[in-house]
XYZ file of C-alpha atoms in Angstrom:
753
model
C -61.576 -44.255 100.678
C -58.778 -43.885 102.498
C -57.594 -47.488 101.076
C -57.686 -46.047 97.301
C -55.341 -44.376 95.568
C -55.148 -41.018 93.628
C -53.682 -41.489 89.807
C -51.292 -38.931 88.701
C -52.819 -36.517 85.671
C -51.072 -37.181 82.612
C -48.676 -34.804 80.937
C -49.975 -34.257 77.006
C -47.269 -32.952 74.887
C -49.709 -29.632 75.212
C -49.437 -29.307 79.021
C -45.741 -29.740 77.977
C -45.229 -26.895 76.521
C -47.543 -25.275 78.150
C -45.387 -25.837 81.835
C -42.082 -25.206 79.607
C -43.607 -21.782 78.280
C -44.666 -21.021 82.384
C -41.302 -22.044 83.935
C -39.753 -20.189 80.756
C -41.927 -17.515 81.853
C -40.986 -17.583 85.510
C -37.378 -17.670 84.451
C -37.549 -14.309 82.018
C -36.158 -15.887 78.903
C -37.940 -15.664 75.203
C -38.041 -17.967 72.748
C -35.126 -16.746 69.798
C -35.749 -16.754 66.233
C -31.969 -17.957 65.998
C -31.373 -20.484 67.973
C -27.179 -19.813 68.100
C -26.235 -20.026 70.183
C -27.916 -23.451 70.740
C -30.075 -23.432 74.492
C -29.377 -25.711 75.959
C -26.297 -27.177 75.139
C -23.064 -27.109 76.469
C -19.188 -26.774 75.837
C -18.709 -27.728 72.525
C -22.577 -28.679 71.899
C -22.950 -24.988 72.259
C -21.576 -23.825 69.359
C -21.818 -26.341 67.064
C -25.117 -25.294 64.693
C -27.538 -28.016 63.532
C -28.014 -29.283 60.568
C -31.573 -27.717 60.468
C -29.194 -24.259 60.503
C -25.953 -25.580 58.332
C -28.789 -26.086 56.366
C -30.845 -23.373 56.290
C -27.932 -20.967 55.800
C -26.511 -22.914 52.576
C -29.958 -22.632 51.551
C -30.225 -18.933 52.690
C -26.925 -17.787 50.764
C -27.045 -19.013 48.080
C -30.947 -17.711 47.127
C -29.593 -13.863 48.228
C -26.351 -14.385 45.163
C -29.024 -15.705 42.691
C -31.208 -13.212 44.061
C -27.671 -10.391 44.404
C -27.320 -12.103 39.784
C -30.725 -11.872 39.125
C -30.559 -8.454 40.202
C -27.149 -7.983 38.419
C -27.957 -9.539 34.789
C -31.368 -7.185 34.801
C -29.757 -4.124 36.241
C -26.936 -4.347 33.801
C -27.064 -2.453 30.511
C -24.974 -3.504 27.288
C -22.502 -0.596 26.453
C -21.333 0.590 23.155
C -17.976 -0.441 22.366
C -14.830 0.994 23.443
C -13.503 3.325 20.424
C -10.126 1.409 20.578
C -12.045 -1.383 19.501
C -13.380 0.276 16.300
C -10.336 1.523 14.926
C -9.701 0.140 11.786
C -6.323 0.576 9.988
C -6.314 1.926 5.742
C -5.379 -0.356 3.032
C -4.245 0.652 -0.381
C -5.091 -1.670 -2.933
C -2.488 -1.621 -6.547
C -4.594 -2.183 -9.269
C -4.331 -5.631 -9.321
C -6.686 -6.458 -5.764
C -3.048 -6.477 -4.023
C -1.791 -4.668 -1.087
C 0.206 -1.477 -1.948
C 0.062 0.024 1.857
C -1.916 0.157 5.040
C -2.077 3.579 6.969
C -3.813 4.375 10.250
C -2.982 4.170 14.847
C -4.322 0.146 14.651
C -3.606 -1.584 12.077
C -7.336 -4.043 12.586
C -9.244 -4.364 9.478
C -12.611 -6.228 9.728
C -13.827 -9.052 8.054
C -17.607 -11.040 7.601
C -16.774 -13.835 9.429
C -17.957 -15.712 5.283
C -14.608 -13.999 4.578
C -12.995 -16.483 7.276
C -12.826 -19.928 5.757
C -14.388 -22.531 7.909
C -11.524 -24.498 8.336
C -9.884 -21.628 9.913
C -12.968 -20.752 12.176
C -12.361 -23.914 13.146
C -9.156 -24.272 14.489
C -9.297 -20.951 16.999
C -12.624 -23.164 17.814
C -10.799 -26.075 18.108
C -8.267 -24.089 20.325
C -10.160 -21.532 22.690
C -13.752 -22.624 23.291
C -14.771 -26.113 21.777
C -18.813 -25.432 23.175
C -19.145 -22.655 21.708
C -22.027 -23.254 19.581
C -23.967 -24.990 22.120
C -22.589 -23.343 25.752
C -24.663 -20.280 26.806
C -21.641 -17.357 26.551
C -19.950 -18.453 30.006
C -18.111 -21.744 31.081
C -18.617 -23.313 34.592
C -15.632 -25.196 34.816
C -13.585 -22.751 33.838
C -14.948 -20.313 36.115
C -14.113 -22.677 39.338
C -10.870 -23.711 38.103
C -9.884 -19.211 37.942
C -11.843 -18.735 40.884
C -9.881 -21.819 42.210
C -6.227 -21.195 40.518
C -7.724 -17.605 43.001
C -8.527 -18.723 45.259
C -4.405 -20.324 45.618
C -3.814 -17.201 44.881
C -2.816 -16.558 41.959
C -3.580 -13.971 38.861
C -6.373 -13.067 38.130
C -7.653 -15.581 35.740
C -10.276 -15.635 32.886
C -11.648 -19.570 32.561
C -13.078 -17.139 29.118
C -14.541 -18.512 26.467
C -14.825 -17.201 23.021
C -17.983 -15.056 23.816
C -15.950 -13.705 27.178
C -13.267 -12.862 24.973
C -15.269 -10.964 22.523
C -16.882 -8.892 25.265
C -13.581 -7.745 27.289
C -11.810 -6.598 23.933
C -14.974 -4.863 22.085
C -16.484 -2.963 25.397
C -14.617 -3.617 28.417
C -10.531 -4.119 28.977
C -7.877 -5.914 29.714
C -7.481 -5.574 33.262
C -7.699 -7.938 35.160
C -9.634 -7.465 38.661
C -13.038 -8.909 40.327
C -15.401 -6.144 39.159
C -14.653 -6.339 35.687
C -14.246 -10.289 35.650
C -18.001 -9.573 36.740
C -19.539 -7.943 34.700
C -17.685 -9.708 31.763
C -20.056 -12.910 33.402
C -22.369 -10.582 32.529
C -22.686 -8.790 29.446
C -21.416 -11.982 28.351
C -24.789 -13.979 29.931
C -26.375 -11.129 27.859
C -24.798 -11.378 25.443
C -24.998 -14.772 24.440
C -28.788 -14.875 24.329
C -29.283 -11.936 22.816
C -26.748 -11.792 19.586
C -26.232 -14.910 16.835
C -22.819 -17.074 17.826
C -21.903 -15.976 13.892
C -21.618 -11.938 15.179
C -19.680 -13.677 18.033
C -16.821 -15.580 15.961
C -16.289 -12.746 13.577
C -16.169 -9.461 16.711
C -14.320 -12.215 17.855
C -11.741 -13.085 15.375
C -11.629 -8.619 14.125
C -11.246 -7.687 17.969
C -7.899 -9.800 18.259
C -4.680 -9.272 18.870
C -1.665 -11.896 17.328
C 1.497 -9.210 18.149
C 3.140 -7.456 15.239
C 1.195 -4.455 16.036
C -2.031 -6.599 14.098
C -5.521 -6.224 15.028
C -7.726 -8.946 13.747
C -7.614 -12.405 11.611
C -7.619 -10.266 8.074
C -4.114 -7.747 9.910
C -2.405 -11.058 11.538
C -2.987 -12.399 7.901
C -1.253 -9.908 5.482
C 1.215 -9.759 8.321
C 1.734 -12.935 9.288
C 1.820 -14.225 5.473
C 1.445 -11.819 3.392
C -2.239 -13.328 1.778
C -5.628 -12.491 2.475
C -7.700 -13.545 4.998
C -9.470 -16.571 2.906
C -6.254 -17.634 1.190
C -5.248 -19.098 4.597
C -5.840 -22.122 5.134
C -6.221 -24.845 8.540
C -2.130 -25.017 9.025
C -1.572 -21.322 8.602
C -5.127 -20.669 10.645
C -3.330 -23.204 13.405
C -0.738 -21.290 13.573
C -2.856 -17.600 13.956
C -5.164 -19.509 16.266
C -1.773 -20.346 19.607
C -0.140 -16.858 18.358
C -3.492 -15.358 19.995
C -2.142 -17.894 23.638
C 0.563 -15.950 23.633
C 1.233 -12.477 20.797
C 4.271 -11.127 21.741
C 7.164 -14.236 21.838
C 4.816 -16.039 18.864
C 5.542 -13.227 16.909
C 8.699 -13.583 16.227
C 8.618 -16.991 15.093
C 10.652 -17.011 12.250
C 13.422 -15.684 13.848
C 13.834 -16.152 18.060
C 14.323 -20.549 18.113
C 12.868 -20.720 21.556
C 9.822 -19.147 20.273
C 10.095 -21.204 16.753
C 9.401 -24.362 19.638
C 6.932 -23.171 21.059
C 4.990 -22.143 18.565
C 5.435 -25.204 16.662
C 4.336 -27.603 19.659
C 1.130 -24.966 20.192
C -0.089 -25.358 16.657
C 0.624 -29.068 16.784
C -2.267 -28.973 19.556
C -4.462 -26.632 17.716
C -4.040 -29.284 14.904
C -4.906 -32.521 17.125
C -8.106 -30.378 19.029
C -8.396 -29.961 15.251
C -9.335 -34.286 15.044
C -9.879 -34.298 18.444
C -13.217 -32.179 17.098
C -13.686 -33.669 14.500
C -13.677 -30.964 12.622
C -10.322 -32.043 10.454
C -9.657 -35.936 9.750
C -6.480 -37.902 11.051
C -5.709 -37.879 7.213
C -5.662 -34.868 6.949
C -3.550 -33.799 10.266
C -0.866 -36.260 8.734
C -0.607 -34.306 5.297
C -0.055 -30.749 7.306
C 2.061 -32.281 9.148
C 4.155 -33.676 6.380
C 4.075 -30.575 4.706
C 5.785 -28.710 7.742
C 5.221 -25.913 9.993
C 4.174 -23.097 8.676
C 7.027 -20.434 9.578
C 5.252 -16.487 8.814
C 7.472 -14.705 6.858
C 10.023 -11.833 8.060
C 8.546 -8.949 10.425
C 11.023 -5.782 10.470
C 8.936 -4.280 13.982
C 7.746 -0.300 12.448
C 8.661 -0.671 9.262
C 6.328 1.679 8.087
C 6.104 3.563 3.999
C 9.514 2.647 2.647
C 9.860 3.060 -1.225
C 7.524 5.011 -3.462
C 4.531 3.827 -1.345
C 4.508 6.798 1.357
C 3.540 9.141 -2.319
C 0.619 7.243 -4.094
C -0.618 6.755 -0.745
C -0.494 10.662 0.127
C -1.702 10.041 -4.360
C -4.641 8.027 -3.194
C -5.799 9.559 0.596
C -6.207 13.641 -1.251
C -7.721 12.726 -4.156
C -10.580 10.884 -2.203
C -10.030 13.354 0.390
C -10.796 15.636 -2.816
C -14.046 13.379 -4.912
C -15.758 12.643 -0.782
C -15.702 16.442 1.363
C -17.361 12.843 3.969
C -14.238 11.414 4.712
C -11.816 14.343 6.666
C -8.725 13.917 8.532
C -10.482 12.484 11.549
C -12.423 9.383 9.965
C -9.158 8.523 8.105
C -7.358 8.091 10.886
C -10.912 6.280 12.186
C -9.658 3.707 9.853
C -11.321 1.167 7.123
C -11.690 2.571 4.998
C -10.809 -0.287 2.203
C -9.100 2.487 -0.899
C -8.440 0.722 -4.271
C -6.166 2.845 -7.464
C -4.314 2.860 -10.169
C -1.059 1.820 -8.880
C -0.074 -0.248 -12.022
C 2.654 -2.139 -9.423
C 5.564 -4.000 -11.830
C 5.840 -0.373 -13.462
C 5.630 1.001 -10.894
C 8.795 -0.768 -9.771
C 10.026 -0.633 -13.506
C 9.958 3.198 -12.895
C 12.240 4.096 -9.853
C 14.447 0.742 -11.133
C 15.505 3.569 -13.947
C 15.274 6.189 -12.593
C 17.850 4.577 -9.435
C 20.035 3.391 -12.993
C 20.367 6.023 -14.367
C 21.288 8.673 -11.290
C 23.962 5.681 -10.699
C 25.315 5.550 -14.218
C 25.230 9.504 -14.211
C 25.722 11.178 -11.475
C 28.560 10.984 -8.462
C 27.366 12.687 -5.464
C 30.087 11.161 -2.930
C 32.647 12.898 -6.028
C 31.413 16.472 -7.739
C 29.395 18.548 -5.369
C 26.997 19.889 -7.682
C 25.171 16.350 -7.904
C 24.362 17.131 -4.926
C 20.780 17.782 -3.306
C 19.404 16.307 -7.113
C 15.752 15.675 -7.334
C 13.871 12.979 -9.947
C 9.449 13.702 -10.103
C 7.743 11.023 -12.609
C 4.056 10.587 -13.628
C 2.893 7.690 -16.589
C -0.430 8.048 -17.708
C -2.646 5.245 -19.606
C -3.940 8.150 -22.001
C -7.281 5.131 -23.136
C -8.087 5.659 -19.882
C -6.391 8.337 -18.161
C -5.157 6.217 -15.290
C -1.820 7.593 -13.608
C -0.138 3.988 -13.459
C 3.188 4.742 -11.593
C 4.713 7.711 -9.927
C 8.395 8.519 -9.519
C 8.254 11.006 -6.445
C 11.659 10.586 -4.605
C 14.128 8.595 -2.933
C 10.917 7.662 -0.069
C 10.203 8.673 3.291
C 12.585 6.352 4.807
C 15.824 8.464 3.654
C 13.181 11.501 5.019
C 11.789 12.481 1.507
C 8.350 13.886 2.134
C 8.500 15.969 -0.625
C 6.135 14.256 -4.504
C 8.878 15.158 -6.623
C 5.896 13.531 -9.385
C 2.789 16.353 -7.805
C 4.176 19.457 -7.354
C 3.847 22.541 -7.918
C 7.064 24.961 -8.390
C 9.090 23.532 -11.324
C 8.588 25.657 -14.513
C 7.879 22.640 -16.997
C 10.101 25.249 -19.848
C 9.544 24.611 -23.884
C 7.749 21.530 -23.091
C 5.162 23.883 -23.416
C 5.425 25.459 -26.383
C 2.622 21.810 -27.974
C -0.035 24.057 -26.126
C 1.691 27.396 -28.296
C 0.964 25.200 -31.363
C -1.859 23.258 -29.929
C -3.623 27.020 -30.057
C -2.471 28.755 -31.964
C -3.411 25.796 -34.746
C -7.313 25.844 -33.632
C -7.472 29.920 -32.994
C -5.341 31.076 -35.365
C -2.998 33.478 -34.664
C -3.445 37.740 -35.191
C -0.197 38.609 -37.498
C -1.145 42.375 -38.164
C -3.107 44.948 -35.971
C -6.692 44.532 -36.922
C -6.887 42.192 -38.230
C -9.463 38.714 -37.487
C -6.904 35.540 -35.873
C -4.914 34.299 -39.292
C -5.041 30.386 -40.138
C -1.761 28.591 -38.376
C -0.061 25.113 -39.191
C 2.863 23.309 -38.225
C 5.042 25.016 -42.147
C 3.579 28.526 -40.927
C 7.343 30.404 -40.848
C 7.608 32.650 -37.783
C 11.664 34.252 -37.433
C 14.610 32.073 -35.028
C 16.470 34.776 -34.838
C 18.310 34.900 -31.405
C 17.990 37.976 -30.096
C 15.211 39.630 -31.735
C 12.119 42.199 -30.062
C 8.772 40.721 -29.807
C 5.848 42.934 -30.935
C 2.616 42.065 -29.294
C -1.067 41.892 -31.139
C -1.155 45.769 -31.055
C 2.192 45.724 -33.076
C 3.532 47.043 -30.043
C 6.757 45.771 -29.618
C 6.876 43.925 -25.193
C 9.167 45.796 -23.537
C 11.472 44.528 -20.625
C 12.863 47.046 -17.457
C 15.788 44.832 -17.461
C 17.559 45.316 -21.058
C 19.335 49.113 -21.697
C 16.629 49.670 -24.593
C 13.984 49.196 -22.751
C 12.937 46.313 -24.744
C 12.544 42.038 -25.478
C 15.276 41.076 -26.764
C 13.902 37.111 -27.514
C 17.146 35.114 -26.785
C 17.716 31.577 -27.753
C 19.981 28.936 -26.792
C 22.796 29.717 -29.610
C 23.314 32.607 -31.513
C 22.302 30.997 -34.848
C 20.766 32.871 -37.598
C 18.018 30.830 -37.983
C 16.763 33.318 -40.309
C 11.958 31.975 -40.788
C 11.728 28.102 -39.935
C 9.120 26.864 -40.233
C 6.882 25.939 -36.688
C 7.659 22.462 -36.743
C 11.976 23.096 -36.882
C 11.276 25.442 -34.751
C 9.627 22.688 -32.294
C 11.991 20.173 -32.780
C 14.799 21.958 -32.271
C 13.778 23.765 -29.047
C 14.351 27.354 -30.947
C 12.205 30.112 -28.429
C 11.587 33.333 -30.741
C 9.756 32.143 -32.463
C 7.278 30.196 -29.964
C 7.439 33.758 -27.743
C 6.155 35.952 -31.641
C 3.373 32.797 -32.018
C 2.748 32.593 -28.285
C 2.289 36.822 -28.078
C 0.395 37.018 -31.469
C -2.392 33.461 -30.746
C -3.077 35.739 -27.577
C -3.094 34.801 -24.136
C -6.028 34.050 -22.944
C -6.625 30.995 -25.661
C -3.435 29.832 -24.835
C -4.362 29.602 -21.499
C -7.545 28.309 -21.671
C -6.418 25.243 -23.681
C -4.044 24.977 -21.077
C -6.842 24.599 -18.861
C -8.498 22.319 -21.139
C -5.711 19.753 -21.023
C -6.232 19.572 -17.800
C -3.113 21.585 -15.884
C -4.694 23.748 -13.450
C -5.097 27.331 -14.010
C -3.332 28.421 -10.781
C -0.207 26.728 -11.733
C -0.161 28.546 -14.824
C 1.791 31.955 -14.764
C 1.083 35.580 -15.551
C 0.886 36.946 -18.863
C 4.347 37.451 -19.895
C 7.411 36.536 -23.678
C 8.010 34.237 -21.286
C 4.689 31.921 -20.390
C 4.159 30.259 -23.865
C 7.701 29.141 -23.631
C 7.225 27.653 -20.352
C 7.017 29.793 -16.693
C 4.163 27.659 -15.696
C 4.675 24.763 -13.056
C 2.638 22.639 -13.508
C 3.673 18.949 -12.106
C 4.993 15.569 -12.823
C 1.099 13.997 -13.060
C -0.885 16.993 -15.005
C 2.050 17.659 -17.660
C 1.813 13.469 -18.445
C -2.118 13.545 -19.401
C -1.787 16.684 -21.220
C 0.439 15.160 -23.408
C -1.539 12.089 -22.874
C -4.692 14.039 -24.069
C -2.370 14.524 -27.617
C -2.149 10.502 -27.586
C -5.479 10.205 -27.556
C -6.136 12.480 -30.441
C -7.401 14.985 -28.484
C -9.358 13.354 -25.966
C -8.552 14.952 -21.863
C -9.440 12.406 -19.191
C -8.803 13.354 -15.864
C -5.881 11.502 -14.496
C -6.337 9.425 -11.416
C -6.093 7.640 -8.794
C -9.074 5.922 -6.723
C -11.010 3.344 -8.452
C -13.241 2.607 -4.813
C -13.860 3.709 -1.769
C -15.299 0.988 0.672
C -16.489 1.333 4.301
C -17.952 -0.568 6.971
C -18.371 -3.654 3.121
C -20.540 -0.181 1.743
C -18.946 0.994 -1.911
C -18.858 4.981 -1.576
C -20.329 7.309 -4.059
C -17.981 9.982 -5.819
C -15.766 7.505 -7.726
C -16.398 6.084 -11.543
C -13.634 6.828 -13.537
C -13.588 10.292 -15.052
C -15.616 10.865 -17.853
C -13.666 11.352 -21.278
C -14.439 15.510 -22.847
C -13.521 16.689 -26.214
C -10.122 19.161 -25.050
C -8.515 19.583 -28.845
C -9.733 18.251 -31.735
C -9.000 15.625 -33.512
C -7.076 17.410 -36.653
C -4.768 19.422 -34.258
C -3.675 17.180 -31.620
C -2.599 15.119 -33.444
C -0.876 17.296 -36.184
C 0.589 18.074 -32.327
C 1.867 14.807 -32.179
C 3.090 15.265 -35.853
C 5.320 17.652 -35.044
C 6.224 16.083 -31.373
C 7.600 12.976 -33.976
C 10.040 14.782 -35.184
C 11.831 15.789 -31.851
C 11.956 12.741 -31.103
C 14.128 11.888 -34.844
C 15.498 14.262 -35.282
C 15.158 16.902 -32.668
C 16.472 17.505 -29.047
C 15.369 14.355 -28.100
C 17.370 11.641 -30.626
C 18.216 9.582 -27.041
C 14.672 8.905 -26.706
C 14.820 6.635 -30.109
C 16.348 3.940 -28.615
C 13.508 3.318 -27.263
C 12.376 1.855 -30.354
C 8.999 2.499 -30.762
C 7.123 5.300 -32.868
C 6.884 8.063 -30.463
C 6.506 11.666 -29.383
C 8.303 13.868 -26.754
C 9.351 16.810 -26.300
C 13.063 18.461 -24.518
C 12.104 21.410 -21.910
C 15.075 23.440 -20.051
C 14.721 26.505 -18.070
C 16.337 29.252 -17.351
C 20.381 28.686 -16.384
C 19.604 25.449 -16.509
C 17.430 25.006 -13.001
C 15.097 22.563 -14.600
C 15.177 20.028 -17.072
C 12.310 18.221 -18.789
C 11.632 15.249 -21.512
C 7.635 14.295 -21.430
C 6.470 11.733 -24.980
C 4.370 8.793 -25.350
C 3.335 6.186 -27.032
C -0.376 4.724 -27.942
C -0.516 3.389 -24.355
C 1.925 5.128 -22.353
C 1.794 8.600 -21.589
C 5.152 9.901 -19.493
C 7.379 13.028 -18.212
C 10.627 13.229 -16.216
C 11.592 16.220 -14.275
C 15.393 17.053 -13.243
C 15.826 19.773 -10.184
C 18.668 20.270 -7.883
C 17.051 22.026 -4.029
C 18.586 21.725 -0.753
C 16.578 20.567 1.871
C 17.169 22.845 3.836
C 16.976 25.483 1.844
C 13.673 24.850 -0.326
C 14.487 27.285 -3.955
C 15.837 26.452 -7.512
C 19.316 25.290 -8.091
C 20.971 25.607 -10.948
C 21.674 22.098 -12.705
C 25.039 23.403 -14.378
C 27.181 21.127 -13.542
C 25.447 18.006 -12.543
C 26.663 14.728 -14.116
C 29.880 16.234 -15.528
C 27.372 18.918 -17.478
C 28.329 21.695 -18.499
C 24.928 22.847 -19.326
C 21.687 20.201 -18.557
C 19.057 19.317 -21.187
C 15.392 17.873 -21.307
C 16.719 15.560 -23.816
C 19.599 14.102 -21.331
C 19.386 12.567 -17.700
C 15.159 12.812 -18.051
C 15.687 11.104 -22.106
C 17.601 8.529 -20.961
C 15.261 7.424 -17.812
C 12.162 7.904 -19.874
C 13.893 5.968 -22.562
C 14.816 3.289 -19.717
C 11.437 3.295 -18.044
C 9.307 3.637 -21.283
C 11.793 -0.426 -22.326
C 10.538 -2.376 -19.241
C 7.047 -0.544 -19.370
C 5.633 -0.945 -22.710
C 8.104 -5.098 -23.681
C 5.003 -7.455 -24.158
C 2.685 -5.046 -25.650
C 2.680 -3.799 -29.703
C 4.475 -0.903 -31.920
C 1.202 0.575 -32.380
C 1.349 3.618 -34.941
C 1.064 7.433 -34.172
C -2.210 8.658 -35.133
C -1.634 10.482 -38.464
C -2.123 13.483 -38.776
C -5.271 15.025 -41.471
C -4.538 18.229 -43.229
C -5.051 21.193 -42.076
C -4.923 23.641 -44.772
C -2.880 26.255 -46.247
C -0.536 28.372 -43.364
C -0.530 32.244 -42.502
C 3.207 33.425 -41.979
C 4.444 35.913 -39.944
C 4.122 39.708 -41.925
C 8.265 39.406 -42.701
C 8.731 36.206 -44.889
C 10.703 37.529 -47.805
C 8.693 35.648 -50.723
C 9.688 33.362 -52.088
C 11.769 32.298 -49.069
C 14.950 31.891 -49.728
C 16.000 27.930 -49.172
C 17.755 27.703 -45.669
C 18.512 24.693 -44.582
C 18.269 24.425 -40.530
C 22.433 23.444 -39.038
C 22.221 20.813 -36.586
C 21.024 21.604 -32.313
C 24.458 22.234 -30.829
C 22.983 20.281 -28.052
C 20.639 16.442 -27.439
C 18.199 19.299 -24.302
C 16.047 21.535 -25.385
C 17.375 25.521 -24.902
C 19.079 26.810 -22.028
C 19.039 30.703 -22.422
C 14.818 31.808 -21.686
C 13.697 35.273 -22.043
C 16.570 38.292 -20.755
C 14.066 38.938 -17.956
C 12.488 37.336 -14.468
C 8.783 37.383 -15.894
C 6.910 38.262 -12.562
C 4.239 35.252 -11.552
C 1.102 34.762 -11.967
C -0.822 34.181 -7.937
C 0.628 31.016 -6.578
C 3.878 30.397 -9.262
C 6.726 30.327 -7.063
C 8.568 32.374 -10.141
C 11.670 32.290 -7.551
C 11.418 29.054 -7.691
C 10.438 28.243 -4.322
C 7.721 25.153 -4.302
C 4.089 24.644 -2.887
C 3.008 21.514 -1.877
C -0.332 21.602 -2.659
C -1.170 17.719 -3.135
C -4.631 19.121 -5.392
C -2.954 16.809 -8.942
C -4.096 13.881 -10.146
């Protein structure tokens, strides 16, 4: 036994671990969850993590980041669009469909993607995001590039897809911060998964800023090329796609050489990208290169409304709001309305030209004090449709003249109101003797035309005048000529007052006012009952007077003058903007007889200057007390136009006498207003046939004013001593009715259309 050696006990792994555990227990060292710093290592190796630790840390970070992103993606919601991104401008169109003007706080007009030519869509995709239709809304490579740039100390870059830019423009803001960028990425991913690519591209094109205050591709197309987006070509679209990249510089590509050079280089690059992405052939690329850079049209910052545009927009806005109570100032300020008007671009320019030429020839405000502060207003209406085809409201908003002289109530119409009195008498008759039924009246009926006669009412009492020493009204004409008893036709041609004041009293205020309203004159513009009412103390606008005479031209059929044919908002056509329905305002026999009388005003009366038109036409001159206004209103079958001249100091809004204007001692409607009318009508009717005016139907026998000698002696009327309407009106200043500024103060209610 003593020679036998004993084998040492075998160590097993478990035994080793057990021994180690016993050893650690003996030394008091416990096993750590993360062996770092590393146990059993010394020096640098103690602080170097193992590959297992590195891998575990990486996987932990990636997992944590994925969990955080997943949580953020699950909890973030797509916010409501920014209110500013919903703002658009309102677009007003001429009758031919071209753009008249735009207004609103933001120059944007949203369009559908279908309106944008496919090639132009391709310009933007090639320039901004070639993988748009295949990517999920974000571009990892672009994000990586942006992160590298940020790490290098640069500003936060976008690395943005079209989807991201749409999200930034529509839902977020333009701040360059990391938090905004993270939100942009998350919302873009969510929108990319829930919204169609077509809708995203449409939203992007409508929210991009292009410079020149243009938001969205439609506004850009108009401000850079004067075209609707539908008519853009690939080359123009390439420039707009380039402009998005640097709008503050490229907006000056029409004039600044540096901006032009950089814009042209970027434009060329976009076309090259179109070829690279297969959206443009090499041959087409060469063709556009040969055509050259599509230079944008000239841009004047902050130009605003010029010429007649402000007055036309004002008329259209007012009309829209009157016919749709849902369209308020607030909703118009948010924009998005497309308003199609009746205004004829060519005729509006012709009317402005006629006014400018006559004023330049006849007025000299620099050397003649009387010619200062002379105002002109005019309106032109189509008798067959009621469309307002042209207005002249004044020198323009850019001249700080904001009141529309064509749509202003406050300027008395003078003798242009006499046809209303005649029409009423022809229709309703006149009480010529107290207690009798109304007698029939025709243009041949004779009334006393002498100056200074006393006027009787229907009860046979003399009309009073507290300013006359006798207490009674002595009606005056412009001259003291003794006309005797003359036909109403002659009294109209020569603008003799006394027959029409007496005829008005005999017909009666209620019937004359009823006729005026039937012709479209607003009740609030009609003067209160007085002798002066029958010869023009009422103050309808030039538009409404043109509409009234258009009713004569249309043989008594009235279509209320209107300025808007269609309104759309958010691609929906708003109801309530169909053309006004024709109504029978006067029997055709009455209207046609008035027209026949007014033909004589031009052929042998106070409106002979209008013969220069060389067409079948009818019209009437008008002048008021102390020459405070001068009118001419005339018409053919195709067009009725009114022109008014008055004088008013903007600092003191009260009508002043026109005496001395143009070097004339007396200013009549047959002078400057008729000359403007003739020039405009000659241009506006060019190319249209000279249609005959309707022949008057016989009215039967008429009744003369009591006192006419029988048989009536032969009497040859003396020709008028002026070419205008009557200068002197009633010796009294009639008490103005409600809303009628008899003192000359103007009312800018903008209710006339």
